[in-house]
Short mmCIF file of C-alpha atoms in Angstrom, two decimals:
data_model
loop_
_atom_site.label_atom_id
_atom_site.label_comp_id
_atom_site.label_asym_id
_atom_site.label_seq_id
_atom_site.Cartn_x
_atom_site.Cartn_y
_atom_site.Cartn_z
CA UNK A 1 0.14 -0.14 0.23
CA UNK A 2 1.25 3.20 -0.78
CA UNK A 3 2.14 5.67 2.08
CA UNK A 4 0.60 8.62 0.00
CA UNK A 5 -3.67 8.81 -1.33
CA UNK A 6 -1.77 11.96 -4.09
CA UNK A 7 0.74 11.05 -6.83
CA UNK A 8 3.43 13.28 -5.90
CA UNK A 9 6.18 14.08 -7.57
CA UNK A 10 9.30 16.78 -8.15
CA UNK A 11 9.23 19.53 -11.10
CA UNK A 12 12.65 21.02 -12.23
CA UNK A 13 12.31 25.02 -11.74
CA UNK A 14 13.70 25.25 -15.93
CA UNK A 15 12.83 28.30 -17.63
CA UNK A 16 9.26 27.32 -19.07
CA UNK A 17 8.73 27.07 -15.07
CA UNK A 18 10.36 29.70 -13.87
CA UNK A 19 8.31 32.15 -17.07
CA UNK A 20 5.34 30.71 -16.03
CA UNK A 21 5.33 31.64 -12.79
CA UNK A 22 6.58 35.07 -13.15
CA UNK A 23 3.32 35.34 -15.07
CA UNK A 24 0.58 33.82 -12.67
CA UNK A 25 2.79 36.19 -9.95
CA UNK A 26 2.03 39.01 -12.27
CA UNK A 27 -1.86 38.26 -13.01
CA UNK A 28 -2.54 37.51 -9.42
CA UNK A 29 0.14 39.53 -7.14
CA UNK A 30 0.03 36.09 -5.13
CA UNK A 31 3.42 35.21 -3.34
CA UNK A 32 6.47 34.00 -5.30
CA UNK A 33 6.82 30.11 -3.64
CA UNK A 34 2.67 29.83 -4.66
CA UNK A 35 3.26 31.27 -7.51
CA UNK A 36 5.56 28.52 -8.65
CA UNK A 37 3.35 26.22 -7.32
CA UNK A 38 0.42 27.06 -9.85
CA UNK A 39 2.91 26.91 -12.22
CA UNK A 40 4.18 23.72 -11.38
CA UNK A 41 0.36 22.40 -11.61
CA UNK A 42 -0.27 24.05 -14.67
CA UNK A 43 3.08 23.33 -16.69
CA UNK A 44 2.78 19.76 -15.61
CA UNK A 45 -1.33 19.47 -16.80
CA UNK A 46 -2.53 18.88 -13.03
CA UNK A 47 -6.50 18.71 -13.06
CA UNK A 48 -6.50 19.70 -9.42
CA UNK A 49 -4.41 22.00 -6.57
CA UNK A 50 -4.85 20.76 -2.94
CA UNK A 51 -4.31 23.08 -0.39
CA UNK A 52 -5.27 24.94 2.33
CA UNK A 53 -3.94 28.75 1.30
CA UNK A 54 -6.81 30.78 0.85
CA UNK A 55 -4.81 33.38 -1.17
CA UNK A 56 -5.36 30.94 -3.99
CA UNK A 57 -9.25 31.38 -4.18
CA UNK A 58 -9.80 32.91 -7.83
CA UNK A 59 -6.37 32.94 -8.51
CA UNK A 60 -5.02 29.09 -10.44
CA UNK A 61 -6.85 29.68 -13.56
CA UNK A 62 -8.63 26.93 -14.86
CA UNK A 63 -7.40 24.77 -12.37
CA UNK A 64 -10.00 22.78 -9.49
CA UNK A 65 -8.62 24.06 -6.45
CA UNK A 66 -9.22 21.67 -3.42
CA UNK A 67 -9.47 23.52 0.04
CA UNK A 68 -9.21 21.02 2.65
CA UNK A 69 -11.23 23.55 5.13
CA UNK A 70 -14.18 22.54 3.30
CA UNK A 71 -13.62 18.93 3.71
CA UNK A 72 -13.54 19.45 7.80
CA UNK A 73 -16.69 18.60 9.28
#
């Protein structure tokens, strides 16, 4: 059995990812670490982002955002 319920992988910070992160930051005003995470998801073709950062609300474009607080009972 896998120790993680979600597939995880490391995305190298290359020129394409840096350019996408710069565009995300310019368009959203998010901090660079947040912009890099969103850009990495976009560049890799992710279907969704899982997290608990309210600053991402409305800033992830066409990616589905799964906010962990929404799933707490």
